[in-house]
Amino acid sequence: IEENYTKERKIPMSDCIFCKIIAGEIPSATIYENDEFKVILDRFPSGEGHALILPKNHVPNAFEIDPAQAGRAYALAAKLARAMKEWCLASPNEYPARITAPLPDRQCSISHIHLIPRREGDGINVTWTPTEPTDEQIAAVQAKLTNLI
């Protein structure tokens, strides 16, 4: 566990719940592990099989993850998604994976990926309120981001 602080929240890494899980201080239901990642079942899942891919190094948020490590995390997510599909025989189009960054009201301060197996009628909703930007607003955001990449 790295003993420094997150930039946004000033929480010691030793207080990070995921770092404690990785260190074995908090028990977890591990379903996969290698030198770089630990995959556990979510203790408070949205549904059966809801898993979290945790990097073993403390990555405070999605802005600070090494791009190569992010690629390996998503390669692992694809491998796990295929296993989940086989396990629950769900539609291949019903496997959302989303990366999350820490929020101020959360106990965690590490970037991680959620994998949630989906079944028809499971009641799980990953939603947001859609907006309707104008073509000009879309073009302005496109130009800003294109110039920064």
Short mmCIF file of C-alpha atoms in Angstrom, two decimals:
data_model
loop_
_atom_site.label_atom_id
_atom_site.label_comp_id
_atom_site.label_asym_id
_atom_site.label_seq_id
_atom_site.Cartn_x
_atom_site.Cartn_y
_atom_site.Cartn_z
CA ILE A 1 0.00 0.00 0.00
CA GLU A 2 1.40 3.36 -0.99
CA GLU A 3 1.56 5.70 1.99
CA ASN A 4 0.75 9.02 0.40
CA TYR A 5 -2.46 10.96 -0.03
CA THR A 6 -5.05 11.38 -2.74
CA LYS A 7 -5.03 14.84 -4.26
CA GLU A 8 -8.78 15.38 -4.01
CA ARG A 9 -9.65 13.99 -0.61
CA LYS A 10 -6.45 13.91 1.47
CA ILE A 11 -7.27 10.41 2.71
CA PRO A 12 -4.27 8.30 3.69
CA MET A 13 -3.91 5.23 1.47
CA SER A 14 -3.90 3.18 4.68
CA ASP A 15 -7.56 4.22 5.13
CA CYS A 16 -8.62 3.12 1.63
CA ILE A 17 -11.08 0.24 1.93
CA PHE A 18 -9.84 -1.34 -1.32
CA CYS A 19 -6.20 -1.14 -0.23
CA LYS A 20 -7.24 -2.90 2.97
CA ILE A 21 -8.98 -5.62 0.93
CA ILE A 22 -5.90 -6.06 -1.27
CA ALA A 23 -3.66 -6.25 1.82
CA GLY A 24 -5.94 -8.92 3.34
CA GLU A 25 -6.99 -6.71 6.26
CA ILE A 26 -10.64 -6.96 5.16
CA PRO A 27 -11.94 -10.31 3.90
CA SER A 28 -13.26 -10.56 0.36
CA ALA A 29 -14.67 -13.14 -2.03
CA THR A 30 -11.83 -13.18 -4.57
CA ILE A 31 -12.71 -14.68 -7.95
CA TYR A 32 -9.45 -13.86 -9.77
CA GLU A 33 -6.05 -12.50 -8.87
CA ASN A 34 -2.73 -11.84 -10.59
CA ASP A 35 0.29 -9.65 -9.82
CA GLU A 36 -1.50 -6.47 -10.91
CA PHE A 37 -5.22 -6.92 -10.15
CA LYS A 38 -7.57 -8.51 -7.67
CA VAL A 39 -11.16 -9.23 -8.70
CA ILE A 40 -13.71 -9.57 -5.92
CA LEU A 41 -17.45 -9.95 -5.64
CA ASP A 42 -19.03 -6.67 -4.54
CA ARG A 43 -20.08 -6.90 -0.89
CA PHE A 44 -23.17 -4.79 -1.64
CA PRO A 45 -23.99 -5.91 -5.20
CA SER A 46 -26.56 -4.55 -7.60
CA GLY A 47 -27.21 -8.18 -8.56
CA GLU A 48 -25.78 -11.68 -8.41
CA GLY A 49 -22.20 -11.84 -9.70
CA HIS A 50 -21.48 -8.07 -9.46
CA ALA A 51 -17.67 -7.94 -9.41
CA LEU A 52 -15.01 -5.27 -8.95
CA ILE A 53 -11.64 -5.22 -10.69
CA LEU A 54 -9.20 -3.57 -8.29
CA PRO A 55 -5.67 -2.51 -9.23
CA LYS A 56 -3.19 -3.64 -6.58
CA ASN A 57 -1.37 -0.33 -6.77
CA HIS A 58 -3.36 2.59 -5.39
CA VAL A 59 -4.75 4.52 -8.36
CA PRO A 60 -6.65 7.48 -6.85
CA ASN A 61 -8.85 8.09 -9.90
CA ALA A 62 -9.27 7.41 -13.60
CA PHE A 63 -7.19 10.51 -14.45
CA GLU A 64 -4.08 9.03 -12.86
CA ILE A 65 -4.12 5.43 -14.13
CA ASP A 66 -1.28 4.48 -16.43
CA PRO A 67 -2.76 3.98 -19.92
CA ALA A 68 -1.04 0.60 -20.30
CA GLN A 69 -2.47 -0.55 -16.97
CA ALA A 70 -5.92 0.69 -18.00
CA GLY A 71 -5.62 -1.41 -21.17
CA ARG A 72 -4.72 -4.48 -19.13
CA ALA A 73 -7.65 -3.80 -16.79
CA TYR A 74 -10.08 -3.72 -19.70
CA ALA A 75 -8.52 -6.84 -21.23
CA LEU A 76 -9.18 -8.53 -17.88
CA ALA A 77 -12.73 -7.09 -17.89
CA ALA A 78 -13.35 -8.68 -21.29
CA LYS A 79 -12.07 -12.04 -20.03
CA LEU A 80 -14.31 -11.85 -16.96
CA ALA A 81 -17.31 -10.72 -19.00
CA ARG A 82 -16.97 -13.81 -21.21
CA ALA A 83 -16.85 -16.00 -18.10
CA MET A 84 -19.91 -14.23 -16.68
CA LYS A 85 -21.77 -14.69 -19.95
CA GLU A 86 -21.05 -18.42 -19.87
CA TRP A 87 -22.05 -18.60 -16.20
CA CYS A 88 -25.43 -16.90 -16.44
CA LEU A 89 -26.24 -17.44 -20.13
CA ALA A 90 -27.27 -13.81 -20.58
CA SER A 91 -27.44 -11.84 -23.81
CA PRO A 92 -24.02 -10.61 -24.99
CA ASN A 93 -25.47 -7.10 -25.27
CA GLU A 94 -26.28 -6.93 -21.58
CA TYR A 95 -22.83 -6.63 -20.03
CA PRO A 96 -22.14 -3.08 -18.97
CA ALA A 97 -18.71 -2.38 -17.54
CA ARG A 98 -18.08 1.05 -16.17
CA ILE A 99 -15.04 2.60 -14.64
CA THR A 100 -15.60 4.62 -11.53
CA ALA A 101 -13.61 7.30 -9.80
CA PRO A 102 -13.89 8.14 -6.12
CA LEU A 103 -16.70 10.40 -4.99
CA PRO A 104 -16.43 12.55 -1.86
CA ASP A 105 -19.20 10.66 -0.06
CA ARG A 106 -17.70 7.22 -0.73
CA GLN A 107 -15.45 5.21 1.58
CA CYS A 108 -13.13 4.30 -1.28
CA SER A 109 -10.49 6.30 -3.03
CA ILE A 110 -9.32 4.02 -5.82
CA SER A 111 -10.21 3.75 -9.48
CA HIS A 112 -11.88 0.42 -10.23
CA ILE A 113 -14.12 -1.32 -12.76
CA HIS A 114 -17.56 -2.75 -12.03
CA LEU A 115 -18.72 -5.80 -13.98
CA ILE A 116 -22.40 -6.54 -13.51
CA PRO A 117 -23.88 -9.66 -15.12
CA ARG A 118 -27.28 -8.84 -16.55
CA ARG A 119 -30.35 -10.97 -16.97
CA GLU A 120 -33.65 -10.02 -18.53
CA GLY A 121 -35.93 -8.49 -15.90
CA ASP A 122 -33.15 -8.13 -13.29
CA GLY A 123 -34.30 -4.62 -12.33
CA ILE A 124 -30.77 -3.18 -12.47
CA ASN A 125 -30.67 0.32 -13.90
CA VAL A 126 -27.56 2.18 -15.00
CA THR A 127 -29.17 5.44 -16.02
CA TRP A 128 -28.62 9.15 -16.43
CA THR A 129 -30.75 12.02 -17.64
CA PRO A 130 -29.94 12.59 -21.31
CA THR A 131 -29.24 16.14 -22.42
CA GLU A 132 -29.84 17.67 -25.85
CA PRO A 133 -26.82 19.76 -26.77
CA THR A 134 -26.93 21.78 -29.95
CA ASP A 135 -24.68 20.94 -32.89
CA GLU A 136 -22.61 24.00 -31.96
CA GLN A 137 -22.16 22.79 -28.35
CA ILE A 138 -21.11 19.35 -29.55
CA ALA A 139 -18.63 20.92 -32.01
CA ALA A 140 -17.17 23.13 -29.24
CA VAL A 141 -16.61 20.16 -26.90
CA GLN A 142 -15.23 18.12 -29.80
CA ALA A 143 -12.72 20.86 -30.64
CA LYS A 144 -11.60 21.27 -27.01
CA LEU A 145 -11.09 17.55 -26.42
CA THR A 146 -9.50 16.91 -29.82
CA ASN A 147 -6.91 19.59 -29.09
CA LEU A 148 -6.13 18.09 -25.66
CA ILE A 149 -5.65 14.50 -26.81
#
